[in-house]
PDB file of N, CA and C in Angstrom:
ATOM      1  N   UNK H   6       0.839  -1.185   0.000  1.00 42.00           N
ATOM      2  CA  UNK H   6       0.000   0.000   0.000  1.00 42.00           C
ATOM      3  C   UNK H   6       0.878   1.241   0.000  1.00 42.00           C
ATOM      4  N   UNK H   7       0.386   2.261  -0.640  1.00 45.00           N
ATOM      5  CA  UNK H   7       1.127   3.514  -0.703  1.00 45.00           C
ATOM      6  C   UNK H   7       0.798   4.361   0.518  1.00 45.00           C
ATOM      7  N   UNK H   8       1.791   5.080   0.997  1.00 55.00           N
ATOM      8  CA  UNK H   8       1.550   5.994   2.103  1.00 55.00           C
ATOM      9  C   UNK H   8       1.116   7.336   1.544  1.00 55.00           C
ATOM     10  N   UNK H   9       0.601   8.187   2.422  1.00 51.00           N
ATOM     11  CA  UNK H   9       0.137   9.508   1.981  1.00 51.00           C
ATOM     12  C   UNK H   9       1.257  10.297   1.331  1.00 51.00           C
ATOM     13  N   UNK H  10       2.479  10.162   1.849  1.00 52.00           N
ATOM     14  CA  UNK H  10       3.592  10.937   1.308  1.00 52.00           C
ATOM     15  C   UNK H  10       3.945  10.494  -0.110  1.00 52.00           C
ATOM     16  N   UNK H  11       3.514   9.293  -0.508  1.00 62.00           N
ATOM     17  CA  UNK H  11       3.764   8.832  -1.863  1.00 62.00           C
ATOM     18  C   UNK H  11       2.636   9.237  -2.807  1.00 62.00           C
ATOM     19  N   UNK H  12       1.507   9.662  -2.254  1.00 81.00           N
ATOM     20  CA  UNK H  12       0.325   9.989  -3.057  1.00 81.00           C
ATOM     21  C   UNK H  12       0.118  11.477  -3.241  1.00 81.00           C
ATOM     22  N   UNK H  13       0.447  12.282  -2.243  1.00 84.00           N
ATOM     23  CA  UNK H  13       0.152  13.709  -2.269  1.00 84.00           C
ATOM     24  C   UNK H  13       1.412  14.535  -2.496  1.00 84.00           C
ATOM     25  N   UNK H  14       1.268  15.570  -3.302  1.00 86.00           N
ATOM     26  CA  UNK H  14       2.341  16.545  -3.410  1.00 86.00           C
ATOM     27  C   UNK H  14       2.205  17.522  -2.241  1.00 86.00           C
ATOM     28  N   UNK H  15       3.216  18.318  -2.017  1.00 85.00           N
ATOM     29  CA  UNK H  15       3.151  19.312  -0.942  1.00 85.00           C
ATOM     30  C   UNK H  15       2.022  20.308  -1.197  1.00 85.00           C
ATOM     31  N   UNK H  16       1.827  20.692  -2.455  1.00 83.00           N
ATOM     32  CA  UNK H  16       0.745  21.636  -2.789  1.00 83.00           C
ATOM     33  C   UNK H  16      -0.622  21.031  -2.482  1.00 83.00           C
ATOM     34  N   UNK H  17      -0.794  19.761  -2.810  1.00 89.00           N
ATOM     35  CA  UNK H  17      -2.061  19.095  -2.508  1.00 89.00           C
ATOM     36  C   UNK H  17      -2.251  18.949  -1.000  1.00 89.00           C
ATOM     37  N   UNK H  18      -1.168  18.646  -0.303  1.00 90.00           N
ATOM     38  CA  UNK H  18      -1.245  18.480   1.152  1.00 90.00           C
ATOM     39  C   UNK H  18      -1.663  19.775   1.833  1.00 90.00           C
ATOM     40  N   UNK H  19      -1.215  20.911   1.320  1.00 86.00           N
ATOM     41  CA  UNK H  19      -1.612  22.189   1.928  1.00 86.00           C
ATOM     42  C   UNK H  19      -3.108  22.401   1.786  1.00 86.00           C
ATOM     43  N   UNK H  20      -3.645  22.068   0.617  1.00 88.00           N
ATOM     44  CA  UNK H  20      -5.076  22.215   0.390  1.00 88.00           C
ATOM     45  C   UNK H  20      -5.868  21.249   1.279  1.00 88.00           C
ATOM     46  N   UNK H  21      -5.421  20.009   1.339  1.00 91.00           N
ATOM     47  CA  UNK H  21      -6.133  19.004   2.124  1.00 91.00           C
ATOM     48  C   UNK H  21      -6.026  19.256   3.624  1.00 91.00           C
ATOM     49  N   UNK H  22      -4.931  19.827   4.071  1.00 90.00           N
ATOM     50  CA  UNK H  22      -4.774  20.098   5.501  1.00 90.00           C
ATOM     51  C   UNK H  22      -5.854  21.062   5.986  1.00 90.00           C
ATOM     52  N   UNK H  23      -6.095  22.102   5.233  1.00 88.00           N
ATOM     53  CA  UNK H  23      -7.130  23.068   5.606  1.00 88.00           C
ATOM     54  C   UNK H  23      -8.496  22.370   5.644  1.00 88.00           C
ATOM     55  N   UNK H  24      -8.766  21.511   4.664  1.00 92.00           N
ATOM     56  CA  UNK H  24     -10.039  20.784   4.630  1.00 92.00           C
ATOM     57  C   UNK H  24     -10.139  19.782   5.783  1.00 92.00           C
ATOM     58  N   UNK H  25      -9.049  19.105   6.102  1.00 92.00           N
ATOM     59  CA  UNK H  25      -9.047  18.146   7.217  1.00 92.00           C
ATOM     60  C   UNK H  25      -9.383  18.850   8.528  1.00 92.00           C
ATOM     61  N   UNK H  26      -8.892  20.055   8.685  1.00 90.00           N
ATOM     62  CA  UNK H  26      -9.195  20.805   9.904  1.00 90.00           C
ATOM     63  C   UNK H  26     -10.672  21.170   9.991  1.00 90.00           C
ATOM     64  N   UNK H  27     -11.270  21.483   8.861  1.00 91.00           N
ATOM     65  CA  UNK H  27     -12.694  21.836   8.851  1.00 91.00           C
ATOM     66  C   UNK H  27     -13.554  20.699   9.379  1.00 91.00           C
ATOM     67  N   UNK H  28     -13.163  19.482   9.046  1.00 94.00           N
ATOM     68  CA  UNK H  28     -13.966  18.307   9.392  1.00 94.00           C
ATOM     69  C   UNK H  28     -13.367  17.483  10.531  1.00 94.00           C
ATOM     70  N   UNK H  29     -12.377  18.057  11.215  1.00 92.00           N
ATOM     71  CA  UNK H  29     -11.751  17.433  12.380  1.00 92.00           C
ATOM     72  C   UNK H  29     -11.203  16.036  12.088  1.00 92.00           C
ATOM     73  N   UNK H  30     -10.525  15.907  10.953  1.00 91.00           N
ATOM     74  CA  UNK H  30      -9.902  14.641  10.554  1.00 91.00           C
ATOM     75  C   UNK H  30      -8.445  14.655  11.021  1.00 91.00           C
ATOM     76  N   UNK H  31      -8.241  14.311  12.278  1.00 89.00           N
ATOM     77  CA  UNK H  31      -6.936  14.467  12.917  1.00 89.00           C
ATOM     78  C   UNK H  31      -5.842  13.614  12.289  1.00 89.00           C
ATOM     79  N   UNK H  32      -6.122  12.361  12.015  1.00 90.00           N
ATOM     80  CA  UNK H  32      -5.103  11.473  11.454  1.00 90.00           C
ATOM     81  C   UNK H  32      -4.662  11.950  10.071  1.00 90.00           C
ATOM     82  N   UNK H  33      -5.624  12.338   9.260  1.00 89.00           N
ATOM     83  CA  UNK H  33      -5.307  12.829   7.919  1.00 89.00           C
ATOM     84  C   UNK H  33      -4.578  14.167   7.987  1.00 89.00           C
ATOM     85  N   UNK H  34      -4.973  15.027   8.920  1.00 88.00           N
ATOM     86  CA  UNK H  34      -4.298  16.312   9.087  1.00 88.00           C
ATOM     87  C   UNK H  34      -2.842  16.110   9.493  1.00 88.00           C
ATOM     88  N   UNK H  35      -2.596  15.141  10.360  1.00 87.00           N
ATOM     89  CA  UNK H  35      -1.221  14.845  10.779  1.00 87.00           C
ATOM     90  C   UNK H  35      -0.392  14.382   9.588  1.00 87.00           C
ATOM     91  N   UNK H  36      -0.964  13.543   8.739  1.00 88.00           N
ATOM     92  CA  UNK H  36      -0.261  13.088   7.538  1.00 88.00           C
ATOM     93  C   UNK H  36       0.071  14.237   6.603  1.00 88.00           C
ATOM     94  N   UNK H  37      -0.882  15.129   6.408  1.00 89.00           N
ATOM     95  CA  UNK H  37      -0.654  16.298   5.550  1.00 89.00           C
ATOM     96  C   UNK H  37       0.433  17.199   6.139  1.00 89.00           C
ATOM     97  N   UNK H  38       0.390  17.410   7.449  1.00 87.00           N
ATOM     98  CA  UNK H  38       1.390  18.256   8.108  1.00 87.00           C
ATOM     99  C   UNK H  38       2.789  17.678   7.933  1.00 87.00           C
ATOM    100  N   UNK H  39       2.913  16.360   7.975  1.00 87.00           N
ATOM    101  CA  UNK H  39       4.221  15.717   7.779  1.00 87.00           C
ATOM    102  C   UNK H  39       4.737  15.936   6.365  1.00 87.00           C
ATOM    103  N   UNK H  40       3.846  15.836   5.384  1.00 89.00           N
ATOM    104  CA  UNK H  40       4.251  16.061   3.997  1.00 89.00           C
ATOM    105  C   UNK H  40       4.710  17.504   3.810  1.00 89.00           C
ATOM    106  N   UNK H  41       3.950  18.441   4.363  1.00 88.00           N
ATOM    107  CA  UNK H  41       4.314  19.855   4.253  1.00 88.00           C
ATOM    108  C   UNK H  41       5.638  20.124   4.957  1.00 88.00           C
ATOM    109  N   UNK H  42       5.834  19.547   6.139  1.00 88.00           N
ATOM    110  CA  UNK H  42       7.077  19.761   6.890  1.00 88.00           C
ATOM    111  C   UNK H  42       8.282  19.261   6.106  1.00 88.00           C
ATOM    112  N   UNK H  43       8.149  18.101   5.479  1.00 88.00           N
ATOM    113  CA  UNK H  43       9.293  17.550   4.752  1.00 88.00           C
ATOM    114  C   UNK H  43       9.575  18.307   3.449  1.00 88.00           C
ATOM    115  N   UNK H  44       8.627  19.119   3.013  1.00 87.00           N
ATOM    116  CA  UNK H  44       8.794  19.943   1.810  1.00 87.00           C
ATOM    117  C   UNK H  44       8.649  21.424   2.140  1.00 87.00           C
ATOM    118  N   UNK H  45       8.898  21.775   3.382  1.00 85.00           N
ATOM    119  CA  UNK H  45       8.614  23.115   3.889  1.00 85.00           C
ATOM    120  C   UNK H  45       9.301  24.213   3.086  1.00 85.00           C
ATOM    121  N   UNK H  46      10.554  24.006   2.746  1.00 81.00           N
ATOM    122  CA  UNK H  46      11.300  25.037   2.018  1.00 81.00           C
ATOM    123  C   UNK H  46      10.626  25.356   0.686  1.00 81.00           C
ATOM    124  N   UNK H  47      10.256  24.328  -0.064  1.00 80.00           N
ATOM    125  CA  UNK H  47       9.615  24.576  -1.358  1.00 80.00           C
ATOM    126  C   UNK H  47       8.213  25.141  -1.192  1.00 80.00           C
ATOM    127  N   UNK H  48       7.511  24.738  -0.142  1.00 79.00           N
ATOM    128  CA  UNK H  48       6.170  25.274   0.120  1.00 79.00           C
ATOM    129  C   UNK H  48       6.262  26.768   0.410  1.00 79.00           C
ATOM    130  N   UNK H  49       7.257  27.178   1.170  1.00 78.00           N
ATOM    131  CA  UNK H  49       7.406  28.582   1.529  1.00 78.00           C
ATOM    132  C   UNK H  49       7.794  29.447   0.333  1.00 78.00           C
ATOM    133  N   UNK H  50       8.400  28.842  -0.672  1.00 77.00           N
ATOM    134  CA  UNK H  50       8.747  29.606  -1.868  1.00 77.00           C
ATOM    135  C   UNK H  50       7.523  29.867  -2.741  1.00 77.00           C
ATOM    136  N   UNK H  51       6.476  29.069  -2.552  1.00 76.00           N
ATOM    137  CA  UNK H  51       5.242  29.242  -3.327  1.00 76.00           C
ATOM    138  C   UNK H  51       4.242  30.085  -2.557  1.00 76.00           C
ATOM    139  N   UNK H  52       2.978  29.834  -2.833  1.00 74.00           N
ATOM    140  CA  UNK H  52       1.898  30.557  -2.154  1.00 74.00           C
ATOM    141  C   UNK H  52       1.693  29.950  -0.773  1.00 74.00           C
ATOM    142  N   UNK H  53       2.085  30.668   0.268  1.00 74.00           N
ATOM    143  CA  UNK H  53       1.981  30.127   1.626  1.00 74.00           C
ATOM    144  C   UNK H  53       0.812  30.724   2.411  1.00 74.00           C
ATOM    145  N   UNK H  54      -0.154  31.296   1.727  1.00 80.00           N
ATOM    146  CA  UNK H  54      -1.304  31.890   2.393  1.00 80.00           C
ATOM    147  C   UNK H  54      -2.131  30.904   3.188  1.00 80.00           C
ATOM    148  N   UNK H  55      -2.036  29.622   2.822  1.00 82.00           N
ATOM    149  CA  UNK H  55      -2.801  28.600   3.546  1.00 82.00           C
ATOM    150  C   UNK H  55      -2.405  28.544   5.021  1.00 82.00           C
ATOM    151  N   UNK H  56      -1.188  28.940   5.330  1.00 82.00           N
ATOM    152  CA  UNK H  56      -0.689  28.841   6.705  1.00 82.00           C
ATOM    153  C   UNK H  56      -1.567  29.653   7.652  1.00 82.00           C
ATOM    154  N   UNK H  57      -2.063  30.771   7.184  1.00 83.00           N
ATOM    155  CA  UNK H  57      -2.860  31.646   8.038  1.00 83.00           C
ATOM    156  C   UNK H  57      -4.280  31.117   8.255  1.00 83.00           C
ATOM    157  N   UNK H  58      -4.638  30.064   7.517  1.00 85.00           N
ATOM    158  CA  UNK H  58      -5.938  29.417   7.693  1.00 85.00           C
ATOM    159  C   UNK H  58      -5.861  28.254   8.681  1.00 85.00           C
ATOM    160  N   UNK H  59      -4.647  27.869   9.059  1.00 86.00           N
ATOM    161  CA  UNK H  59      -4.472  26.717   9.941  1.00 86.00           C
ATOM    162  C   UNK H  59      -4.822  27.041  11.383  1.00 86.00           C
ATOM    163  N   UNK H  60      -5.332  26.047  12.069  1.00 87.00           N
ATOM    164  CA  UNK H  60      -5.559  26.172  13.510  1.00 87.00           C
ATOM    165  C   UNK H  60      -4.197  26.148  14.193  1.00 87.00           C
ATOM    166  N   UNK H  61      -4.077  26.793  15.358  1.00 91.00           N
ATOM    167  CA  UNK H  61      -2.780  26.851  16.050  1.00 91.00           C
ATOM    168  C   UNK H  61      -2.151  25.478  16.287  1.00 91.00           C
ATOM    169  N   UNK H  62      -2.957  24.469  16.611  1.00 85.00           N
ATOM    170  CA  UNK H  62      -2.400  23.133  16.864  1.00 85.00           C
ATOM    171  C   UNK H  62      -1.704  22.583  15.622  1.00 85.00           C
ATOM    172  N   UNK H  63      -2.326  22.709  14.470  1.00 84.00           N
ATOM    173  CA  UNK H  63      -1.727  22.199  13.230  1.00 84.00           C
ATOM    174  C   UNK H  63      -0.477  22.988  12.862  1.00 84.00           C
ATOM    175  N   UNK H  64      -0.540  24.297  13.049  1.00 87.00           N
ATOM    176  CA  UNK H  64       0.628  25.125  12.740  1.00 87.00           C
ATOM    177  C   UNK H  64       1.820  24.734  13.607  1.00 87.00           C
ATOM    178  N   UNK H  65       1.608  24.616  14.909  1.00 88.00           N
ATOM    179  CA  UNK H  65       2.727  24.268  15.804  1.00 88.00           C
ATOM    180  C   UNK H  65       3.206  22.848  15.563  1.00 88.00           C
ATOM    181  N   UNK H  66       2.298  21.942  15.241  1.00 83.00           N
ATOM    182  CA  UNK H  66       2.696  20.566  14.939  1.00 83.00           C
ATOM    183  C   UNK H  66       3.599  20.543  13.715  1.00 83.00           C
ATOM    184  N   UNK H  67       3.261  21.346  12.728  1.00 84.00           N
ATOM    185  CA  UNK H  67       4.041  21.375  11.499  1.00 84.00           C
ATOM    186  C   UNK H  67       5.439  21.952  11.739  1.00 84.00           C
ATOM    187  N   UNK H  68       5.528  23.098  12.420  1.00 87.00           N
ATOM    188  CA  UNK H  68       6.850  23.716  12.584  1.00 87.00           C
ATOM    189  C   UNK H  68       7.685  23.027  13.654  1.00 87.00           C
ATOM    190  N   UNK H  69       7.051  22.186  14.474  1.00 87.00           N
ATOM    191  CA  UNK H  69       7.776  21.450  15.504  1.00 87.00           C
ATOM    192  C   UNK H  69       8.241  20.081  15.008  1.00 87.00           C
ATOM    193  N   UNK H  70       7.903  19.737  13.794  1.00 84.00           N
ATOM    194  CA  UNK H  70       8.229  18.425  13.243  1.00 84.00           C
ATOM    195  C   UNK H  70       9.740  18.226  13.120  1.00 84.00           C
ATOM    196  N   UNK H  71      10.180  17.019  13.453  1.00 85.00           N
ATOM    197  CA  UNK H  71      11.591  16.668  13.280  1.00 85.00           C
ATOM    198  C   UNK H  71      11.965  16.609  11.806  1.00 85.00           C
ATOM    199  N   UNK H  72      10.965  16.489  10.956  1.00 85.00           N
ATOM    200  CA  UNK H  72      11.189  16.382   9.517  1.00 85.00           C
ATOM    201  C   UNK H  72      11.125  17.732   8.806  1.00 85.00           C
ATOM    202  N   UNK H  73      11.042  18.830   9.563  1.00 88.00           N
ATOM    203  CA  UNK H  73      10.923  20.160   8.963  1.00 88.00           C
ATOM    204  C   UNK H  73      12.182  20.471   8.158  1.00 88.00           C
ATOM    205  N   UNK H  74      11.995  20.751   6.882  1.00 87.00           N
ATOM    206  CA  UNK H  74      13.107  21.025   5.979  1.00 87.00           C
ATOM    207  C   UNK H  74      13.128  22.514   5.649  1.00 87.00           C
ATOM    208  N   UNK H  75      14.103  23.228   6.211  1.00 85.00           N
ATOM    209  CA  UNK H  75      14.238  24.668   5.991  1.00 85.00           C
ATOM    210  C   UNK H  75      15.687  25.015   5.711  1.00 85.00           C
ATOM    211  N   UNK H  76      15.885  26.170   5.084  1.00 83.00           N
ATOM    212  CA  UNK H  76      17.252  26.658   4.866  1.00 83.00           C
ATOM    213  C   UNK H  76      17.849  27.137   6.186  1.00 83.00           C
ATOM    214  N   UNK H  77      17.065  27.945   6.927  1.00 86.00           N
ATOM    215  CA  UNK H  77      17.544  28.485   8.201  1.00 86.00           C
ATOM    216  C   UNK H  77      16.409  28.497   9.217  1.00 86.00           C
ATOM    217  N   UNK H  78      16.772  28.508  10.479  1.00 87.00           N
ATOM    218  CA  UNK H  78      15.774  28.620  11.550  1.00 87.00           C
ATOM    219  C   UNK H  78      15.089  29.981  11.502  1.00 87.00           C
ATOM    220  N   UNK H  79      15.779  30.990  10.979  1.00 90.00           N
ATOM    221  CA  UNK H  79      15.194  32.325  10.862  1.00 90.00           C
ATOM    222  C   UNK H  79      13.946  32.313   9.985  1.00 90.00           C
ATOM    223  N   UNK H  80      13.925  31.444   8.987  1.00 85.00           N
ATOM    224  CA  UNK H  80      12.769  31.321   8.103  1.00 85.00           C
ATOM    225  C   UNK H  80      11.540  30.888   8.907  1.00 85.00           C
ATOM    226  N   UNK H  81      11.720  29.942   9.811  1.00 87.00           N
ATOM    227  CA  UNK H  81      10.619  29.452  10.642  1.00 87.00           C
ATOM    228  C   UNK H  81      10.205  30.520  11.649  1.00 87.00           C
ATOM    229  N   UNK H  82      11.178  31.192  12.236  1.00 90.00           N
ATOM    230  CA  UNK H  82      10.891  32.237  13.210  1.00 90.00           C
ATOM    231  C   UNK H  82      10.074  33.363  12.574  1.00 90.00           C
ATOM    232  N   UNK H  83      10.469  33.789  11.380  1.00 87.00           N
ATOM    233  CA  UNK H  83       9.755  34.866  10.691  1.00 87.00           C
ATOM    234  C   UNK H  83       8.317  34.442  10.370  1.00 87.00           C
ATOM    235  N   UNK H  84       8.149  33.199   9.956  1.00 86.00           N
ATOM    236  CA  UNK H  84       6.813  32.707   9.659  1.00 86.00           C
ATOM    237  C   UNK H  84       5.962  32.653  10.918  1.00 86.00           C
ATOM    238  N   UNK H  85       6.536  32.212  12.032  1.00 90.00           N
ATOM    239  CA  UNK H  85       5.806  32.134  13.294  1.00 90.00           C
ATOM    240  C   UNK H  85       5.355  33.533  13.746  1.00 90.00           C
ATOM    241  N   UNK H  86       6.228  34.516  13.585  1.00 91.00           N
ATOM    242  CA  UNK H  86       5.860  35.887  13.927  1.00 91.00           C
ATOM    243  C   UNK H  86       4.699  36.386  13.079  1.00 91.00           C
ATOM    244  N   UNK H  87       4.741  36.098  11.793  1.00 87.00           N
ATOM    245  CA  UNK H  87       3.652  36.507  10.896  1.00 87.00           C
ATOM    246  C   UNK H  87       2.352  35.791  11.265  1.00 87.00           C
ATOM    247  N   UNK H  88       2.466  34.536  11.644  1.00 89.00           N
ATOM    248  CA  UNK H  88       1.275  33.735  11.969  1.00 89.00           C
ATOM    249  C   UNK H  88       0.550  34.300  13.191  1.00 89.00           C
ATOM    250  N   UNK H  89       1.289  34.715  14.205  1.00 89.00           N
ATOM    251  CA  UNK H  89       0.654  35.197  15.437  1.00 89.00           C
ATOM    252  C   UNK H  89       0.107  36.617  15.314  1.00 89.00           C
ATOM    253  N   UNK H  90       0.485  37.336  14.273  1.00 83.00           N
ATOM    254  CA  UNK H  90      -0.049  38.697  14.080  1.00 83.00           C
ATOM    255  C   UNK H  90      -1.472  38.614  13.814  1.00 83.00           C
TER     256      UNK H  90
END
């Protein structure tokens, strides 16, 4: 069987994460957050407006992931500051 990370692109995962939150699909939201975290750098280079639609729990879960792929920690810090505004 294929895992979610083999089926969804990071762009698709961002869209599905917002939808998973609407319907309280925790397991699926966690899978989407992992995909986004592992592709975080490329996601941030694109349209990252979806981040501001996330619930605080999903946002913190994503940026706290051990699989978070970023160029620098400053990138995450700047995003966190923007998120809390």
